[in-house]
XYZ file of C-alpha atoms in Angstrom:
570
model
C -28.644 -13.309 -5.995
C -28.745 -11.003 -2.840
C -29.724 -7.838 -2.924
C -26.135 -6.796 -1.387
C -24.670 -9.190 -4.557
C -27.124 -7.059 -7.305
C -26.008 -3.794 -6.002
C -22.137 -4.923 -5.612
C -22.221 -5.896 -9.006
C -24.326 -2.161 -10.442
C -21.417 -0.474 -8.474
C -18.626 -2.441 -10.155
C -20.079 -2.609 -13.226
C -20.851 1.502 -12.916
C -16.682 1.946 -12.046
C -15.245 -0.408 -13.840
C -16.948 1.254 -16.918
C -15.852 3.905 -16.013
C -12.433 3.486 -15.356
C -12.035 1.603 -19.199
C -13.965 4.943 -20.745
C -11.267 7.155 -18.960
C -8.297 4.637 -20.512
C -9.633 4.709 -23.918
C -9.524 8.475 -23.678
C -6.367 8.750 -22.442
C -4.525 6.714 -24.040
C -0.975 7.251 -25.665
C 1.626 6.920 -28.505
C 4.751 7.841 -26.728
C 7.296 6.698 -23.978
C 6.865 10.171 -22.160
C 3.093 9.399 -22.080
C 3.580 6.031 -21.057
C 6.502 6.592 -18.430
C 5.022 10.010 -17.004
C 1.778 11.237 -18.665
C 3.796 13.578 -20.859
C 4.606 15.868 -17.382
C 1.151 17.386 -18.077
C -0.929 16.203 -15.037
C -2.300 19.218 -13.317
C -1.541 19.735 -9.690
C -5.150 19.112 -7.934
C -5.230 15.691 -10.045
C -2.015 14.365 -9.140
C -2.918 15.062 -5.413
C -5.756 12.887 -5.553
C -3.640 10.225 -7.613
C -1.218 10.041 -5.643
C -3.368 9.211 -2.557
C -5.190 7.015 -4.578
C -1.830 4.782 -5.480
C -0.882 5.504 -2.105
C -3.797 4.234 -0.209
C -3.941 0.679 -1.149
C -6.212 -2.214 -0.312
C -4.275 -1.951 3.162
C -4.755 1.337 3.929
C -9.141 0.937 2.873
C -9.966 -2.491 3.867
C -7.135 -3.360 6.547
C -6.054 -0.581 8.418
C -9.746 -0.059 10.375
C -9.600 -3.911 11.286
C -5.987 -3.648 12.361
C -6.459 -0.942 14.628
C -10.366 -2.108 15.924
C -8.435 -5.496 17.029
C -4.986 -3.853 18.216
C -5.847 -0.854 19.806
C -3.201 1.382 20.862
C -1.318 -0.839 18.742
C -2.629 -0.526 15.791
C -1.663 3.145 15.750
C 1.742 2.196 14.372
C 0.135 2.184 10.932
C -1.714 5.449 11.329
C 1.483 6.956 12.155
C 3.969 5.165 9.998
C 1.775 5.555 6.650
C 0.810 9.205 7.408
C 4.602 9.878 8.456
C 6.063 8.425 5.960
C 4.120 10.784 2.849
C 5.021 14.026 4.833
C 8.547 12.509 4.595
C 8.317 11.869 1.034
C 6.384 15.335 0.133
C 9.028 17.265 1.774
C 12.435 15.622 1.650
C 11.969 13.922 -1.999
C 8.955 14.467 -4.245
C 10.083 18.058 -5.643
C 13.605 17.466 -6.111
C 13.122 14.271 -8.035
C 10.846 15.953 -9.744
C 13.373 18.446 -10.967
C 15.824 15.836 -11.555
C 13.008 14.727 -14.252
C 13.610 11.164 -14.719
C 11.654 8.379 -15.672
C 12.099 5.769 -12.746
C 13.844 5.748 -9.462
C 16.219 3.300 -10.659
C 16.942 6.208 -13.518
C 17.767 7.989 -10.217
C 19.804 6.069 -9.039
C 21.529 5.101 -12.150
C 21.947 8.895 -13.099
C 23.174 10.288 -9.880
C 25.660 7.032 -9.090
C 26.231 4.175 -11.417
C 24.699 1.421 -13.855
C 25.905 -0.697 -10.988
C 23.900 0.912 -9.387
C 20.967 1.356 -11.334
C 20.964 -2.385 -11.890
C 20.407 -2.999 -7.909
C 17.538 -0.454 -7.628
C 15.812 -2.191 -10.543
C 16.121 -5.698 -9.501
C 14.645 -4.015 -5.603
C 12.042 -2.022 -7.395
C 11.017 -5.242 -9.337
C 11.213 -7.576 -5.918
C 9.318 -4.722 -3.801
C 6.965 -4.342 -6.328
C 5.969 -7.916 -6.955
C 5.470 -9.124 -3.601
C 3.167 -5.582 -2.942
C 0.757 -6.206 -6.182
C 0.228 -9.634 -5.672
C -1.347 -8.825 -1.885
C -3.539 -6.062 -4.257
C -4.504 -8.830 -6.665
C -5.466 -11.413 -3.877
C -7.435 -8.637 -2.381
C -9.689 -8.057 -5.334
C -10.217 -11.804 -5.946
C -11.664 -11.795 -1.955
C -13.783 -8.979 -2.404
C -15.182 -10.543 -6.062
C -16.024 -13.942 -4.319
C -17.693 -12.523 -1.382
C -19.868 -10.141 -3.047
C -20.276 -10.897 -6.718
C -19.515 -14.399 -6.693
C -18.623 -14.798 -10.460
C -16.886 -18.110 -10.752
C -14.277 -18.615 -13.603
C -13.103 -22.448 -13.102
C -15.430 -23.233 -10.599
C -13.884 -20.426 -8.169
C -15.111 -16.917 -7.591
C -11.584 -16.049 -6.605
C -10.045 -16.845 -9.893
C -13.407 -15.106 -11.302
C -11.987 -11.756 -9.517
C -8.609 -12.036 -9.915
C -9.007 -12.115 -13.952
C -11.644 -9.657 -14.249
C -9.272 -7.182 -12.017
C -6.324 -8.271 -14.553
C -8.060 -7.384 -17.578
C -9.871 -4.081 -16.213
C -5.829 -2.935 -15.187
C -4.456 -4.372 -18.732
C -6.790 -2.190 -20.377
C -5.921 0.948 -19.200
C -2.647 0.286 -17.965
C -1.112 -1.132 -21.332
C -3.526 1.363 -23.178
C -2.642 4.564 -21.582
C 0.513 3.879 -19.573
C 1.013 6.592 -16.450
C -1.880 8.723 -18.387
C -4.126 6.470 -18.279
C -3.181 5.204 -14.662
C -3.244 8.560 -13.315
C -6.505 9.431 -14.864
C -8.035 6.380 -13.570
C -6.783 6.488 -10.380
C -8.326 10.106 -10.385
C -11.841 8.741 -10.637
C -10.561 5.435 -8.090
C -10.081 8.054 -5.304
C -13.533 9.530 -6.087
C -15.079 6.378 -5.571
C -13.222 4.772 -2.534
C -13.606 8.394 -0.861
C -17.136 8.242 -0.599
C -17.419 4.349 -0.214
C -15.223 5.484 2.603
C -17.410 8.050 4.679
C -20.824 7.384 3.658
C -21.289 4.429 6.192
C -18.574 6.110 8.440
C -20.895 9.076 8.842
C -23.716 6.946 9.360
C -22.874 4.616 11.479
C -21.525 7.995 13.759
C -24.354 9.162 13.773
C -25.988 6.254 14.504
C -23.872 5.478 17.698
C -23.431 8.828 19.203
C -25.657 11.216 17.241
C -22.822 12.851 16.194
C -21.908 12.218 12.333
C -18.537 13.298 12.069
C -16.457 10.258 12.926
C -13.573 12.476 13.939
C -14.836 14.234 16.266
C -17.761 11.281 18.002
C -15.582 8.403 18.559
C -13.787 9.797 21.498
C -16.395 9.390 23.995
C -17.434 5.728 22.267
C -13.166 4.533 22.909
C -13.819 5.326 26.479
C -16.759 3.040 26.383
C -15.255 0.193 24.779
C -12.208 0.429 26.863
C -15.003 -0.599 30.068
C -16.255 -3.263 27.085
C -12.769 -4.886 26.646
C -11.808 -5.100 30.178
C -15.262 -6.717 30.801
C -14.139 -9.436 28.480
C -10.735 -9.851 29.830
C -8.480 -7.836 27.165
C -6.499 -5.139 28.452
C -8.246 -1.683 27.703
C -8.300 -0.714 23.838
C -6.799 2.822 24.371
C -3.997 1.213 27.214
C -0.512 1.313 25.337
C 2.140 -1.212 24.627
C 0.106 -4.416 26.104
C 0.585 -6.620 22.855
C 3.402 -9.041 22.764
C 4.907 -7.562 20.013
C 4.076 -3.697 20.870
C 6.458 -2.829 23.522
C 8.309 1.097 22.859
C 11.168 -0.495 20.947
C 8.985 -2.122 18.807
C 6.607 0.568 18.415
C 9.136 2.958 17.339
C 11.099 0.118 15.207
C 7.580 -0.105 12.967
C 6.906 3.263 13.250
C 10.215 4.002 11.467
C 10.268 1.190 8.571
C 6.771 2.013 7.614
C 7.654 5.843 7.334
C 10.623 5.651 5.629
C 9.357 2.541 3.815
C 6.353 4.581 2.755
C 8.528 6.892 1.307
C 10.489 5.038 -0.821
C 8.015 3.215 -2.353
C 9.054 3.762 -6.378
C 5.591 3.693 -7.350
C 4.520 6.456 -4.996
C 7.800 8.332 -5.552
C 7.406 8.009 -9.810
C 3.818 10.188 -9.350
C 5.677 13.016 -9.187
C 7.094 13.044 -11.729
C 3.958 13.401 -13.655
C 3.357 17.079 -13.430
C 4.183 20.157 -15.585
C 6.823 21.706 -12.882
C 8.318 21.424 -10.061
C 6.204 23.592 -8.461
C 3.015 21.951 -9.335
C 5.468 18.729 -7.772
C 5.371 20.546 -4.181
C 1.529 21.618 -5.033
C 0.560 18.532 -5.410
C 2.166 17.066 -2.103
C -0.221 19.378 -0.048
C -3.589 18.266 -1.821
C -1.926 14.429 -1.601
C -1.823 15.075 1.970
C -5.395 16.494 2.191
C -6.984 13.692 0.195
C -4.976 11.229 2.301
C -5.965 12.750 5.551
C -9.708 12.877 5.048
C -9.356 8.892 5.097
C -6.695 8.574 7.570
C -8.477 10.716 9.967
C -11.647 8.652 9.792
C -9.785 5.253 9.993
C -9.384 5.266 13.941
C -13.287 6.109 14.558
C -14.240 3.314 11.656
C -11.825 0.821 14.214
C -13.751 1.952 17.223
C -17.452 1.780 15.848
C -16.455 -1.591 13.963
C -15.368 -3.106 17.365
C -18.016 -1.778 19.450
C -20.570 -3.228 16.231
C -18.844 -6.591 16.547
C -18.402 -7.251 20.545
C -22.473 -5.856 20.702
C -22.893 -8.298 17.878
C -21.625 -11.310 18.789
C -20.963 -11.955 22.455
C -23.684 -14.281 24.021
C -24.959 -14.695 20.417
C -26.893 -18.220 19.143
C -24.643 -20.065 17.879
C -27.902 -21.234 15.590
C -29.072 -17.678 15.110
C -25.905 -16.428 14.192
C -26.588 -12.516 12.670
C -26.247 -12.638 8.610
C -23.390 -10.822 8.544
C -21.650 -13.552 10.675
C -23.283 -16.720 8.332
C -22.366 -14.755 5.232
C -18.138 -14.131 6.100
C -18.286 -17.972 7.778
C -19.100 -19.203 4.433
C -16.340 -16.922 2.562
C -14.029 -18.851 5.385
C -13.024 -15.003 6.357
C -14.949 -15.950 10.245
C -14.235 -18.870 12.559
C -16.436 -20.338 15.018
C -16.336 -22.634 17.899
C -17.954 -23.768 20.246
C -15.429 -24.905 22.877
C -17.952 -25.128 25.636
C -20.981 -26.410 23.823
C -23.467 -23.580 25.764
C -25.088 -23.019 22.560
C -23.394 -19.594 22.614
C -20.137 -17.359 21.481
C -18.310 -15.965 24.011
C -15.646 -13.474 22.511
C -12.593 -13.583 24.596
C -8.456 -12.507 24.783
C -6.889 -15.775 22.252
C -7.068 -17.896 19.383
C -9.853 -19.977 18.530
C -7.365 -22.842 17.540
C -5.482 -22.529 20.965
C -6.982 -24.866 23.427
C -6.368 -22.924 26.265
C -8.447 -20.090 25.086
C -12.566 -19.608 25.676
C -12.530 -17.688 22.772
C -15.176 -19.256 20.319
C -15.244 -16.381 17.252
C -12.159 -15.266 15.468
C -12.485 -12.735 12.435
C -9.965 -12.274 9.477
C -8.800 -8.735 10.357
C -9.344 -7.566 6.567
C -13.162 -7.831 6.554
C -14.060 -5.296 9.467
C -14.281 -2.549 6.668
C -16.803 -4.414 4.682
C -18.832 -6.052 7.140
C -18.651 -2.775 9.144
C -22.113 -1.596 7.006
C -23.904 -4.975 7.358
C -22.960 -5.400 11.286
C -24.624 -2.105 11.199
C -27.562 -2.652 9.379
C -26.991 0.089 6.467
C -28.652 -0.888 2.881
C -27.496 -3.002 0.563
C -26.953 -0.077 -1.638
C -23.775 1.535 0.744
C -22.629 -2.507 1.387
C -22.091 -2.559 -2.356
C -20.929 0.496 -2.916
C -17.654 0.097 0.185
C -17.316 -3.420 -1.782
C -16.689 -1.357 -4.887
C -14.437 1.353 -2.627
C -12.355 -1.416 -2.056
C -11.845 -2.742 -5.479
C -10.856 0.837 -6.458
C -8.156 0.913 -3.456
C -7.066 -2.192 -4.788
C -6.837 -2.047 -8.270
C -5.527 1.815 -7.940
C -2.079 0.931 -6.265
C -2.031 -2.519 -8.402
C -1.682 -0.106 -11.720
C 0.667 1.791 -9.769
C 3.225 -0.558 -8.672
C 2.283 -2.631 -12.387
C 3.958 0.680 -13.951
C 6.852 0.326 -11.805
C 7.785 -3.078 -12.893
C 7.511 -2.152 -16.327
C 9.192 0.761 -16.105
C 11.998 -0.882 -14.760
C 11.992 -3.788 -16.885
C 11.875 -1.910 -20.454
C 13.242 1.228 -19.491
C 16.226 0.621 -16.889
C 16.815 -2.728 -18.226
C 15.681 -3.211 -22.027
C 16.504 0.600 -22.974
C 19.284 1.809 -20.759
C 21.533 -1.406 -20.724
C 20.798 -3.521 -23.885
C 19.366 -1.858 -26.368
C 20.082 2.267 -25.963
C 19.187 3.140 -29.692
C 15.558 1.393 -29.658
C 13.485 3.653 -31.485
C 10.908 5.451 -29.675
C 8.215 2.612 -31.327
C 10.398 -0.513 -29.820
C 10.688 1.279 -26.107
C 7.054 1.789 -26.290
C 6.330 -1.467 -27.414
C 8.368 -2.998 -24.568
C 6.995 -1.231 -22.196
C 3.559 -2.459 -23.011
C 5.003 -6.252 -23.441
C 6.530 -5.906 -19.852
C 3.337 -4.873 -18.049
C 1.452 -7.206 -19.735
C 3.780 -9.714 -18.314
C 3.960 -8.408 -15.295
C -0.107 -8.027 -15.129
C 0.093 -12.094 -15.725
C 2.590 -12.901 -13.301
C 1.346 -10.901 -10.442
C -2.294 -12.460 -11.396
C -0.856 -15.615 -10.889
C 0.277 -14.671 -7.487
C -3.212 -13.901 -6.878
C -5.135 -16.513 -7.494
C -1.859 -19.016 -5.959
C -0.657 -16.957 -3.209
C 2.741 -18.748 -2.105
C 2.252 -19.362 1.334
C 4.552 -16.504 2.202
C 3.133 -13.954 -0.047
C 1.249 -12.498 2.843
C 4.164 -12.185 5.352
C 6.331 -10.767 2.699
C 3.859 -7.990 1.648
C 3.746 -6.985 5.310
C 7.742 -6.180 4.849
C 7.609 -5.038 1.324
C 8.152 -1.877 3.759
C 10.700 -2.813 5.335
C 12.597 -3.670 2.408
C 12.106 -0.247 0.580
C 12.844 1.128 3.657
C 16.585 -0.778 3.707
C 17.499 -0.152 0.056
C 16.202 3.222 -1.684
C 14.958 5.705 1.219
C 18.749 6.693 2.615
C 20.465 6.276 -0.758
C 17.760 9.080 -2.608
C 18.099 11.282 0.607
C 22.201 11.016 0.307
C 21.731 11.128 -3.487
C 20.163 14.537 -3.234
C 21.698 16.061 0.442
C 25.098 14.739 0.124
C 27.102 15.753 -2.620
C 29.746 13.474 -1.544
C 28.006 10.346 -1.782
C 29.155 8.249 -4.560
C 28.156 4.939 -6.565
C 30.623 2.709 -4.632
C 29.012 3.805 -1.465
C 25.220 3.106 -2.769
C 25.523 0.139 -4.132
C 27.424 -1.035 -0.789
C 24.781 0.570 1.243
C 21.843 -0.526 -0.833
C 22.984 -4.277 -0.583
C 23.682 -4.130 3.029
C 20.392 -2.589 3.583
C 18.555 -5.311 1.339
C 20.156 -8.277 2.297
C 20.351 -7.592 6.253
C 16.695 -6.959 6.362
C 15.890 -10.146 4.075
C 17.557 -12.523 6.355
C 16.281 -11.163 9.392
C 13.098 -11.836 7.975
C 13.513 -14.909 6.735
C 15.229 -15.935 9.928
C 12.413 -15.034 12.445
C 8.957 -15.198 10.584
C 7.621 -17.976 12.163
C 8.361 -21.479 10.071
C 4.570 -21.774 9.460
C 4.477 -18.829 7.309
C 6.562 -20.808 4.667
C 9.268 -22.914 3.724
C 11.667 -19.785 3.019
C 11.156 -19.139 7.035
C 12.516 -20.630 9.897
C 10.907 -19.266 13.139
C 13.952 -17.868 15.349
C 13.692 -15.791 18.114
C 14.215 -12.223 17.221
C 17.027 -10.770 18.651
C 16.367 -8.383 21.241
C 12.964 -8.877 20.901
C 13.161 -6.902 17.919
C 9.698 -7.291 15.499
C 10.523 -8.241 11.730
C 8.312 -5.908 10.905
C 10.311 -3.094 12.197
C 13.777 -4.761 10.610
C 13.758 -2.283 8.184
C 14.484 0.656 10.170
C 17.726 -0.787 11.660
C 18.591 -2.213 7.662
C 18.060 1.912 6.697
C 20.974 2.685 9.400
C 23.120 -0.064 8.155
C 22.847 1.431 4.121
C 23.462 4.724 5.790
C 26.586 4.027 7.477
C 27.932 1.921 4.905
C 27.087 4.634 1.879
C 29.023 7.267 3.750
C 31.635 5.052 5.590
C 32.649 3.675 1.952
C 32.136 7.022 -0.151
C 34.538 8.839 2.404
C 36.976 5.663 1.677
C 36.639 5.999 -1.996
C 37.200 8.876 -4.747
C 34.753 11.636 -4.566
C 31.626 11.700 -7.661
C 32.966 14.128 -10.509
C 32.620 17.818 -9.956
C 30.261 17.709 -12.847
C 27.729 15.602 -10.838
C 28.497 17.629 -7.446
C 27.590 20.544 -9.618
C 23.977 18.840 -10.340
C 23.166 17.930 -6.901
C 23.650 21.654 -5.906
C 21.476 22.760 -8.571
C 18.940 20.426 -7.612
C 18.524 21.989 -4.315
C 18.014 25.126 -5.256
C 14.149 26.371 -6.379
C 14.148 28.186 -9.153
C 17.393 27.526 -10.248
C 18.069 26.327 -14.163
C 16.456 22.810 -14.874
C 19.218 20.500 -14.196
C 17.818 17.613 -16.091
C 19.366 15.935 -18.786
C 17.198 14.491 -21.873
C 16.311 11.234 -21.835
């Protein structure tokens, strides 16, 4: 065992005990405790669990790599993730949270229809799924890299099933308690995994060691680096393929208002004692979030700047440890086209013969190589290894809630069984997220081809189905169920078959590899599906009879701060 293996495995051992400590104290013996933590969760600890659902295994390991390798590019996801919580924290958190319900779909179902309810389920499920399974894949990578405990002869399998029964624990344990507890102590950790080796590595390069305010001058640098190379400058805008302004915006928008209607960020607030501790707890959200988000962009610049120093002209039989180490996780490719004996890093794909590039890296490993390239200890290399396990397995419980939620509660509860005793609705709840923790484990360890594609639009989905029908469900009195459930499946199917239609075939059998229609990026679908279910929910409520004064009565109590509580019991 390496000594970056011993101390991965203190770190995770270290968290993960303390994450099962936290469930065992927290856990519960009601449906309000399970569903949302009794609305007891003080404001200051919902902030930081809500950025710590929030800020999955994309936003820790991913986003860096994304935006070292795309540049300008790459800002879409700065802007679209940030954008899309300010959207959330102003236009949605506190009035759901004075609506007081359970689930979106309870939402939904309250404000419009069962018809309606039924649809936001069966998206909340489908959204869901695809997202957690990326999570669960994510902690199986980082197990066999670092720790390299093999269940079945595979370390990823190993990974995968120790991250399932960690999240069972405190997930079926302690419900949303227990999950928001935990993901209390998950921020903690992936925090300072975070900016330990982003401060170091700062200082290291510039002498500077705040990131945000040293990587300016390095950018400039590395724009001479790239064009050296023969890629366009890193800070030059709209020079990828699929970057151009429409397509920037088009992103831009389904990740913002995909971001915010993301049930299982959405349900968090829910969790606290009143609606003002809802809007409270929006602002230290957005603190917590930003201290990450605001270091991402200089952890892209140092990481590229580490890498080009690292590898160009390098041996290919003295290839740095960092570089041997991801090659043999599969996560690097090498090549050497030319046979010189070197790498040359260039603009291309390895596999394309036409390229001279001779190194390509998997995108999702600059944030944990980032510490090795730079020669930190093995002690901060373990402990960003654990960071990222706690990014992972934070949102995983999150979204896990939100498919049991809406299985038991919207579904079990609400349609089939409506006098279950408080013992039976608890019960299911428990049975469905341990079903769902088994299923999405599955997808982990046998990741459909697609899974990866579809995770990329889980976005764009949420952005076509709940985002415009929550906003008209709370700003529009006149919106009604006829309308929603028209707009919601407009919104949902639109933006699944342009998907489906213009991911390219290799992706999966479900795809067939069209060209997009007005050059338009399936990623930023969603967006354009948002202003279909908006038209159609208020073309088709105007065309239909009006909600009952009783509910238009609701919705303008909602609005109001400080007016009665307009909830109804559950």
């Amino acid at each position: 065992m390496t000594s970056i293996q011993l101390w991965t495995l203190i770190w995770v051992v270290l968290t993960f005990g303390l994450y099962v400590l936290i469930a065992w104290r927290s856990r519960v013996a009601d449906t309000e405790g399970f569903y949302v933590a009794g609305h007891g969760i003080p404001s200051v600890a919902n902030g930081a669990a809500v950025a710590a659902d929030w800020m999955s295994a994309a936003s820790f390991i991913s986003m860096a790599g994304l935006i070292a390798f795309q540049g300008y590019g790459g800002s879409v996801y700065l802007m679209g993730w940030t954008g899309g919580y300010v959207l959330l924290a102003l236009l949605l958190a506190p009035y759901l949270r004075k609506f007081g319900k359970y689930t979106v779909p309870d939402f939904v179902g309250d404000r419009y229809s069962e018809t309606a309810r039924a649809v936001a389920a069966v998206a909340a499920i489908f959204v869901s799924m695809t997202y957690v399974a990326g999570q669960m894949r994510g902690v199986g990578i980082v197990f066999s890299r670092y720790v390299g405990i093999e269940i079945f002869g595979d370390p990823v399998i190993g990974g995968v099933l120790i991250g399932m029964a960690i999240v069972f624990f405190y997930a079926v344990l302690g419900g949303m308690k227990g999950i928001t507890w935990t993901q209390v102590a998950q921020y903690s950790v992936l925090i300072v995994a975070y900016l330990i080796p982003a401060i170091a590595i700062a200082y290291t390069l510039t002498g500077n060691p705040i990131p945000q305010l040293s990587f300016g001058s390095l950018a400039t640098d590395l724009n001479g680096l790239q064009q050296e190379l023969g890629f366009s400058g890193y800070t030059d805008p709209f020079t990828a393929e699929n970057r151009n302004m429409l397509n920037m915006l088009l992103i831009t928008g389904a990740l913002m208002i995909g971001t915010a209607g993301l049930p299982h960020v959405i349900v968090r607030f829910y969790t606290t004692k009143t609606v003002r501790d809802a809007r409270a707890s929006a602002f230290w959200a957005l603190l917590f979030i930003a201290i990450l988000y605001t270091t991402a962009p200089a952890v892209g610049v140092f990481a590229k700047t580490n890498f080009i120093d690292t590898v160009e002209g390098a041996s290919v039989n003295n290839l740095p440890q960092w570089v041997v180490d991801w090659q043999d996780a599969d996560l690097i490719t090498i090549d050497d086209k030319n046979e010189d004996g070197t790498i040359q890093f260039a603009p291309g794909e390895v596999a394309d013969p036409e390229s001279t590039n001779e190194i390509e890296p998997d995108l999702d490993i600059m944030v944990l190589a980032n510490p090795q390239i730079a020669g930190l200890p093995a002690i901060v290399v373990g402990l960003v290894a654990a960071g990222g396990l706690a990014a992972a397995l934070s949102t995983a419980s999150g979204l896990l809630l939100v498919i049991s939620s809406s299985v038991a509660h919207d579904f079990y509860y609400k349609r089939f069984r409506p006098n279950a005793s408080e013992a039976q609705q608890l019960m299911a709840g428990r049975i469905a997220m341990a079903c769902a923790i088994v299923v999405a484990g599955w997808f982990g360890i046998n990741p459909p081809a697609f899974v990866g594609q579809v995770v990329a639009f889980a976005f764009g989905l949420a952005a076509a189905s709940f985002f415009p029908i929550i906003v008209l469900g709370i700003f529009w009195k006149r919106a009604n169920a006829q309308g929603a459930v028209a707009g919601m499946l407009t919104g949902l199917i639109f933006t699944a078959a342009y998907i489906m239609a213009t991911v390219p075939d290799e992706a999966g059998a479900i795809f067939f590899g069209l060209d997009p229609l007005f050059g338009i990026s399936p990623e930023g679908i969603g967006t354009i599906g948002a202003l279909l279910n908006l038209i159609v929910t208020v073309v088709v409520s105007r065309a239909t009879a009006p909600p009952p004064q009783k509910m238009m009565d609701l919705i303008e109590d909602i609005r109001y701060p400080g007016a009665a509580p307009a909830t109804r019991p559950h």
